mmCIF file of C-alpha atoms in Angstrom:
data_model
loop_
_atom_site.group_PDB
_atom_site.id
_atom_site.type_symbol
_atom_site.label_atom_id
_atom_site.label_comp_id
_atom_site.label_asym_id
_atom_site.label_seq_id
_atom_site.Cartn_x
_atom_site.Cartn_y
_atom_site.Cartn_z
ATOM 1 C CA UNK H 1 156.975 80.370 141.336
ATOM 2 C CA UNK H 2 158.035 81.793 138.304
ATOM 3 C CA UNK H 3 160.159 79.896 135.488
ATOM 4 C CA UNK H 4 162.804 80.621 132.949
ATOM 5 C CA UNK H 5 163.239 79.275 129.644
ATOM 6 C CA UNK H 6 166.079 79.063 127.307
ATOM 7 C CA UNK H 7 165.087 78.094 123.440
ATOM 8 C CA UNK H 8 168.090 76.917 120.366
ATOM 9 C CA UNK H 9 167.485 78.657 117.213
ATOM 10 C CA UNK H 10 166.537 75.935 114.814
ATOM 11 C CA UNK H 11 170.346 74.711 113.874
ATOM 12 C CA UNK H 12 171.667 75.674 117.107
ATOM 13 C CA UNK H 13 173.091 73.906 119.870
ATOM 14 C CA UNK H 14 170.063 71.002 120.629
ATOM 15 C CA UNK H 15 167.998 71.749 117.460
ATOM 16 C CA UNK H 16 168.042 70.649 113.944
ATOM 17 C CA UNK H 17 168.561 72.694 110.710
ATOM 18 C CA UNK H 18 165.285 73.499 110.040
ATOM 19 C CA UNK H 19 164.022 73.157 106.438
ATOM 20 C CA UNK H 20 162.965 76.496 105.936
ATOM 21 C CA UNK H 21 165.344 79.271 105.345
ATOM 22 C CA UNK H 22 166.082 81.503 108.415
ATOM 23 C CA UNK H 23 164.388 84.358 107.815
ATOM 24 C CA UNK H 24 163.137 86.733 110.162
ATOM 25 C CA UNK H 25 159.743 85.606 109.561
ATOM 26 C CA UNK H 26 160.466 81.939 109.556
ATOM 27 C CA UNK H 27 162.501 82.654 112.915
ATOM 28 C CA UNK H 28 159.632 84.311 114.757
ATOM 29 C CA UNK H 29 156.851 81.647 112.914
ATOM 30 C CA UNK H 30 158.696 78.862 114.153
ATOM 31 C CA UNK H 31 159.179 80.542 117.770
ATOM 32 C CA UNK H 32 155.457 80.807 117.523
ATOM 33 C CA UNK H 33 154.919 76.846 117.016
ATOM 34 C CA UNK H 34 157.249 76.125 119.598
ATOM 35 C CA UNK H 35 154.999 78.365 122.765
ATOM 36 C CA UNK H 36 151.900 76.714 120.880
ATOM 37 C CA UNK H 37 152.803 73.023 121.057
ATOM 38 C CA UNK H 38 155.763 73.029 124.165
ATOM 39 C CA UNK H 39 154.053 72.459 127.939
ATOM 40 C CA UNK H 40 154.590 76.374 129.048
ATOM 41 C CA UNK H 41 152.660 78.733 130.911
ATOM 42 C CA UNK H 42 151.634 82.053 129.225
ATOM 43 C CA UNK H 43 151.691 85.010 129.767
ATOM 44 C CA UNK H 44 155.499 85.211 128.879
ATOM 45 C CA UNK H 45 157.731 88.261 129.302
ATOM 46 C CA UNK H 46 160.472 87.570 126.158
ATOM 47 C CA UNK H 47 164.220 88.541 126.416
ATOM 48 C CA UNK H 48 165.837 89.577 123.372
ATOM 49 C CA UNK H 49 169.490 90.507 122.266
ATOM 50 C CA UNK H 50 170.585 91.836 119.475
ATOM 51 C CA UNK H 51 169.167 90.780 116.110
ATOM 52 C CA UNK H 52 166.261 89.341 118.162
ATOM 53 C CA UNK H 53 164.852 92.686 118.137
ATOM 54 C CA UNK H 54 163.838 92.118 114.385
ATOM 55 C CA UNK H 55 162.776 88.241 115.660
ATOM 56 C CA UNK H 56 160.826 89.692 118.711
ATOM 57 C CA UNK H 57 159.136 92.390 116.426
ATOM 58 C CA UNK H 58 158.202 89.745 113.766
ATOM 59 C CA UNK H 59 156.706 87.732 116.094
ATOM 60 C CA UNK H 60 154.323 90.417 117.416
ATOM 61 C CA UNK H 61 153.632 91.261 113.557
ATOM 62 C CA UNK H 62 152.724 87.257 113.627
ATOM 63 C CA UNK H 63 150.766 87.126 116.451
ATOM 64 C CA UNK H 64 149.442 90.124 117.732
ATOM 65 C CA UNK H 65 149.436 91.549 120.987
ATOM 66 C CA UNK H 66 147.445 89.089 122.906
ATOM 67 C CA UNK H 67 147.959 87.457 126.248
ATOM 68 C CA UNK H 68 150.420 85.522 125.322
ATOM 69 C CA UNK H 69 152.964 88.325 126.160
ATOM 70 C CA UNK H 70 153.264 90.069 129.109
ATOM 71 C CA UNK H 71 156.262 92.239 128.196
ATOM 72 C CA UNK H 72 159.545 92.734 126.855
ATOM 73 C CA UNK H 73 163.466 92.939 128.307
ATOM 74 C CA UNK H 74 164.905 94.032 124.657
ATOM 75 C CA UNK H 75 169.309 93.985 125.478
ATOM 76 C CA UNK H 76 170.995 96.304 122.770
ATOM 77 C CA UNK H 77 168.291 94.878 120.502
ATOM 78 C CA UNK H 78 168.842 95.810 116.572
ATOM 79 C CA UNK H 79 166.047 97.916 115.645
ATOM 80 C CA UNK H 80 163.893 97.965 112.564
ATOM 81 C CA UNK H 81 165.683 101.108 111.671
ATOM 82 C CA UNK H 82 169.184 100.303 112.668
ATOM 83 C CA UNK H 83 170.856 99.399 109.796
ATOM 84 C CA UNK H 84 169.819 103.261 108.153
ATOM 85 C CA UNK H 85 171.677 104.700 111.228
ATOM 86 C CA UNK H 86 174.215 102.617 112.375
ATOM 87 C CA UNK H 87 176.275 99.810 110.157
ATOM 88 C CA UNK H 88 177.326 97.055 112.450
ATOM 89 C CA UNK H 89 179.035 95.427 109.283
ATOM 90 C CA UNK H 90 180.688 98.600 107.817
ATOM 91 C CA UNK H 91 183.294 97.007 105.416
ATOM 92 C CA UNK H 92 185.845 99.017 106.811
ATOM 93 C CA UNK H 93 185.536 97.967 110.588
ATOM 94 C CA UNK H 94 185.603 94.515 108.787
ATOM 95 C CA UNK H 95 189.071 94.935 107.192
ATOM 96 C CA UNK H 96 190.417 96.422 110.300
ATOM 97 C CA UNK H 97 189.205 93.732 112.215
ATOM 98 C CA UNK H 98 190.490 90.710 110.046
ATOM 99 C CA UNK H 99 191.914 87.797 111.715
ATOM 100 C CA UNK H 100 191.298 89.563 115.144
ATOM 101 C CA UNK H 101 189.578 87.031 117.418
ATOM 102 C CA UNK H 102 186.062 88.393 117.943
ATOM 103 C CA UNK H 103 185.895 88.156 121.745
ATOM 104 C CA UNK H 104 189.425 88.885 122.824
ATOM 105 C CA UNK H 105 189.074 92.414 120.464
ATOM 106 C CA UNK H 106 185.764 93.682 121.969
ATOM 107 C CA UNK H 107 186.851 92.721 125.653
ATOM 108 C CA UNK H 108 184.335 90.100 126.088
ATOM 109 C CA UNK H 109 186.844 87.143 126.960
ATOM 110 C CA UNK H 110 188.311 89.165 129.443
ATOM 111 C CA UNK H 111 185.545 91.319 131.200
ATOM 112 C CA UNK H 112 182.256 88.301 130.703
ATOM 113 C CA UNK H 113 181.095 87.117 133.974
ATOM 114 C CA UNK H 114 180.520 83.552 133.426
ATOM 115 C CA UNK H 115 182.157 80.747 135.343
ATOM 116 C CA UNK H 116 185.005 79.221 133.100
ATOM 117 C CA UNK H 117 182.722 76.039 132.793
ATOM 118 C CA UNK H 118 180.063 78.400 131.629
ATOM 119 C CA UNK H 119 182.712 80.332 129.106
ATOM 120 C CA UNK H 120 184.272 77.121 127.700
ATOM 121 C CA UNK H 121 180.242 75.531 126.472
ATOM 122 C CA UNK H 122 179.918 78.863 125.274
ATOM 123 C CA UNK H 123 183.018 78.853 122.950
ATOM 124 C CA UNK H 124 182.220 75.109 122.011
ATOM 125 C CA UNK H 125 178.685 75.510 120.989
ATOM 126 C CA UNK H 126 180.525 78.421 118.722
ATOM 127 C CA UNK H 127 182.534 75.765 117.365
ATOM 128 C CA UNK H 128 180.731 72.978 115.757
ATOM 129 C CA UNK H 129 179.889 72.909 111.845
ATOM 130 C CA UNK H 130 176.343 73.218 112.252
ATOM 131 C CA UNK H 131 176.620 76.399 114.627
ATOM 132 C CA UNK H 132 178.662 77.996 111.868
ATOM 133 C CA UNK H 133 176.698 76.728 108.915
ATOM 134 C CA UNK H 134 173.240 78.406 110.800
ATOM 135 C CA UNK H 135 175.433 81.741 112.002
ATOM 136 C CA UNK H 136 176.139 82.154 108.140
ATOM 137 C CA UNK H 137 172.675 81.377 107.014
ATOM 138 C CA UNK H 138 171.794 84.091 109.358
ATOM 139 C CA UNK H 139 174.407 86.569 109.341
ATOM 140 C CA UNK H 140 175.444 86.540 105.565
ATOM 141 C CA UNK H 141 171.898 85.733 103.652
ATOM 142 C CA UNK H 142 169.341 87.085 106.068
ATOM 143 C CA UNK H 143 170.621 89.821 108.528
ATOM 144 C CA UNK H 144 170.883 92.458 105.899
ATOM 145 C CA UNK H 145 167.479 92.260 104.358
ATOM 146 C CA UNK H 146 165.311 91.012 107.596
ATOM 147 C CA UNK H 147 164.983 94.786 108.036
ATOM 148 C CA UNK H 148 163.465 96.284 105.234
ATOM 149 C CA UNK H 149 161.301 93.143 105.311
ATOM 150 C CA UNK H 150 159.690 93.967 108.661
ATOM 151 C CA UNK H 151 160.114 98.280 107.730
ATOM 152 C CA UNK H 152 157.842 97.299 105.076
ATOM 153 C CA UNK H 153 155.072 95.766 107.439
ATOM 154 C CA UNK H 154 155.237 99.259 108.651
ATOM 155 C CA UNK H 155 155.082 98.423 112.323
ATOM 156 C CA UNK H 156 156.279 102.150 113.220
ATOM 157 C CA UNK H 157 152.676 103.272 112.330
ATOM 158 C CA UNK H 158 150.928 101.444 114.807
ATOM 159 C CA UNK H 159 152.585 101.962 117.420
ATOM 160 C CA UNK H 160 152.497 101.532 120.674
ATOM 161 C CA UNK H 161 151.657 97.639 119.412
ATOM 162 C CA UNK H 162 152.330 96.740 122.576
ATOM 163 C CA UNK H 163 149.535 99.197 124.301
ATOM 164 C CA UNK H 164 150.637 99.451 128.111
ATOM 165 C CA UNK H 165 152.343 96.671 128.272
ATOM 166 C CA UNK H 166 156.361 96.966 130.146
ATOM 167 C CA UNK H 167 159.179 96.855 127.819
ATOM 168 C CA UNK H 168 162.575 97.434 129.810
ATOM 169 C CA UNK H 169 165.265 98.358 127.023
ATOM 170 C CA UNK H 170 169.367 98.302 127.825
ATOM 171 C CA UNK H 171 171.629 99.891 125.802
ATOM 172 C CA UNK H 172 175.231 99.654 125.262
ATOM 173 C CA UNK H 173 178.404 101.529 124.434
ATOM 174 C CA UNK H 174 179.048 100.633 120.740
ATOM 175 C CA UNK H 175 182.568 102.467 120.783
ATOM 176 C CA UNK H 176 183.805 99.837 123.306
ATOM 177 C CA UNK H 177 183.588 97.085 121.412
ATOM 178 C CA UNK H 178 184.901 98.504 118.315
ATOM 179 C CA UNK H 179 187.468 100.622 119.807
ATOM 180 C CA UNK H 180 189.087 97.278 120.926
ATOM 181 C CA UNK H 181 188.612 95.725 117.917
ATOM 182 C CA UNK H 182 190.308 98.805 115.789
ATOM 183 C CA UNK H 183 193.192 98.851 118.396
ATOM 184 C CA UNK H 184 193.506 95.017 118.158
ATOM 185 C CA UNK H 185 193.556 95.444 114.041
ATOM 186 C CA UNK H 186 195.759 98.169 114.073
ATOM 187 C CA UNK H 187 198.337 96.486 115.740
ATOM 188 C CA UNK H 188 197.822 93.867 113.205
ATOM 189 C CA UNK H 189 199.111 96.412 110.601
ATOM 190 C CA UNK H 190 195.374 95.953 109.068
ATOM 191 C CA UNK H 191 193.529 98.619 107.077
ATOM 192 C CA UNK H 192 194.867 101.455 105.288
ATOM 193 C CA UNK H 193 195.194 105.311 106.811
ATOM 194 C CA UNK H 194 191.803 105.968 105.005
ATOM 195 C CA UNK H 195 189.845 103.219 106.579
ATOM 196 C CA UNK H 196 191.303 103.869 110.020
ATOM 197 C CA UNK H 197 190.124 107.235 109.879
ATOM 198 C CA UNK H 198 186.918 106.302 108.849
ATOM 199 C CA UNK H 199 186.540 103.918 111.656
ATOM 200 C CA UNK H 200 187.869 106.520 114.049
ATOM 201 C CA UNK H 201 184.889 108.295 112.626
ATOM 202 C CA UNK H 202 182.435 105.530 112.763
ATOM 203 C CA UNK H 203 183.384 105.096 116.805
ATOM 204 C CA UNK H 204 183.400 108.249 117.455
ATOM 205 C CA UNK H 205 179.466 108.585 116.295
ATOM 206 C CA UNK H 206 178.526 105.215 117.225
ATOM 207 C CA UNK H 207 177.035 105.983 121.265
ATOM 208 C CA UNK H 208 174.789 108.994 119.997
ATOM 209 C CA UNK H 209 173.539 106.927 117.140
ATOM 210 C CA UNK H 210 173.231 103.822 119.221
ATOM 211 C CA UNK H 211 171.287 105.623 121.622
ATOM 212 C CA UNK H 212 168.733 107.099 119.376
ATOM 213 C CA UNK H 213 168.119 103.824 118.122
ATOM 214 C CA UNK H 214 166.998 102.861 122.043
ATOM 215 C CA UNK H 215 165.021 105.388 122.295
ATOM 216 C CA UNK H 216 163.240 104.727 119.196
ATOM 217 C CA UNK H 217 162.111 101.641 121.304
ATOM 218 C CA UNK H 218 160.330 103.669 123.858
ATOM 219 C CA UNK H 219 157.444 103.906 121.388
ATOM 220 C CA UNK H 220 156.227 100.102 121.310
ATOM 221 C CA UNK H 221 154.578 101.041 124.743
ATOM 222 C CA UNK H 222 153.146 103.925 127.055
ATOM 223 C CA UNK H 223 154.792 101.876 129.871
ATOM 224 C CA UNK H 224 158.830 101.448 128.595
ATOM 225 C CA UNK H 225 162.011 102.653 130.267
ATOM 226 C CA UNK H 226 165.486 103.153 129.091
ATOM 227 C CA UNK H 227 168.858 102.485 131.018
ATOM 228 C CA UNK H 228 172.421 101.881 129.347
ATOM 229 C CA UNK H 229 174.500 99.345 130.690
ATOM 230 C CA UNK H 230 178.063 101.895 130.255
ATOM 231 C CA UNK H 231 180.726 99.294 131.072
ATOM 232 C CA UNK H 232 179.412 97.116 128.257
ATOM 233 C CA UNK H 233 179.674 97.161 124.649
ATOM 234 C CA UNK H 234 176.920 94.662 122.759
ATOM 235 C CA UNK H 235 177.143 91.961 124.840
ATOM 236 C CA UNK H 236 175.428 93.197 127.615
ATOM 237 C CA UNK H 237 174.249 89.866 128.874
ATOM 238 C CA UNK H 238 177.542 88.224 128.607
ATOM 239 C CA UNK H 239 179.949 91.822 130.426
ATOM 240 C CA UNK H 240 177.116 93.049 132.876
ATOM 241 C CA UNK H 241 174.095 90.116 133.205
ATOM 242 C CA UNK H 242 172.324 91.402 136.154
ATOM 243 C CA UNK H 243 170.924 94.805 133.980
ATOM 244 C CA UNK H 244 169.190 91.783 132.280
ATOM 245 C CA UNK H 245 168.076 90.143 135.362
ATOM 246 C CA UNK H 246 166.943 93.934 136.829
ATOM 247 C CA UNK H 247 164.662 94.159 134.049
ATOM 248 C CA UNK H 248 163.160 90.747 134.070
ATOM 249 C CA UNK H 249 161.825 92.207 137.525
ATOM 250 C CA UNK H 250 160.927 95.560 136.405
ATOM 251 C CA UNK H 251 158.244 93.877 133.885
ATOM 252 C CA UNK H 252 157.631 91.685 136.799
ATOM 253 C CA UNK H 253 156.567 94.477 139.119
ATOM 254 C CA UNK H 254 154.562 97.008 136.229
ATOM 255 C CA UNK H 255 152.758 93.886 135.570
ATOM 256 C CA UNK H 256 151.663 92.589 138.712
ATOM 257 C CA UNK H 257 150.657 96.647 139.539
ATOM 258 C CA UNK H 258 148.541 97.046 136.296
#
């Protein structure tokens, strides 16, 4: 039988604030204490979204490519280049979207495929004081500069560092979660004609660039595959969960056939 696991981000949900600062590094060392010490079965095949794509590749930097892993599902995961390609936090999709609410803009509230019981935890682990306190530690003090931090271990020279190993990687459509969230802020009367134009811009690049950051994935193993999730923006997991679940099997099948 095969088994799942679910971990909280040290000041998420069930954990404490930890008292080191969340860096990248301290992310992916602390991941690394928790398969050491917690009661589960290795190899593991790790599922990462988004900025875990920096976590997931700190954590090979950490530990190496041993048996520990068997593979990777990597869901619109940032990486180490994205920030020199694509700016998820250009400030002027940020004054656009003021005072928008994140997930009814970008379509997620209405198009997720949770069960309301499902969406409802969701939005109330969003909530609390100590979700927001370790989303700003995160997102504000150590989002921006996790990236050079791991381009500087120099990663891209080694590759594939994960030899033959599967990695499945999903990518999105950018432009639909910004498009909403530039309608949404429009209709707010926010940003001037400038900045609209310049988002129009940034939209109307953001697939092609989004894409060539996926691809750029392809190289952390001889044995990785691409597919694009196209009725999703970022969330993938949240909009269209069962491309995650088809490539938990995928690195299920390569591996038990290698």
């Amino acid at each position: 039988s095969l088994r799942s696991y679910t971990y909280d981000r040290s000041g998420y949900r069930n954990s404490e604030l930890s008292p080191l600062e969340p860096t990248a590094e301290n992310i992916a060392l602390e991941l690394s204490l928790l398969i050491k010490n917690a009661p589960i079965e290795n190899p593991l095949i790790l599922v990462g979204h988004s900025w875990a794509g920096v976590l997931i590749s700190e954590f090979i930097a950490l530990t190496g490519n041993g048996p520990h892993i068997a593979g990777l599902v990597l869901v619109d995961a940032n990486h180490e280049t994205a920030p020199l390609v694509l700016d998820v936090n250009d400030p002027n999709l940020l004054a656009i979207a003021e005072g928008v609410d994140f997930y009814s803009g970008n379509g997620v509230a209405a198009e997720h495929k949770l069960t309301q019981e499902e969406w409802d935890a969701f939005q109330s682990d969003e909530s609390t004081e100590k979700y927001k306190l370790a989303a700003h530690k995160e997102d504000e003090e150590q989002y921006a500069p996790s990236f050079e931090t791991l381009r500087k271990k120099e990663l891209s020279k080694k590759q594939p560092i994960l030899g033959d190993k599967p990695v499945f990687v999903i990518g999105s459509l950018r432009s639909r979660d910004w498009t909403g969230l530039y309608n949404a802020g429009v209709e707010r009367g926010n940003g001037t004609e400038e900045q609209r134009s310049l988002v129009r811009e940034l939209i109307r690049t953001a697939d092609d660039k989004s894409e060539s950051l996926m691809k750029e994935w392809l190289k952390i193993s001889t044995r990785s595959t691409l597919v694009f999730a196209r009725e999703s923006g970022h969330f993938i997991q949240l909009t269209q969960p069962d491309f995650v679940v088809d490539g938990v099997k995928w690195v299920l099948d390569q591996s038990q056939t290698s």
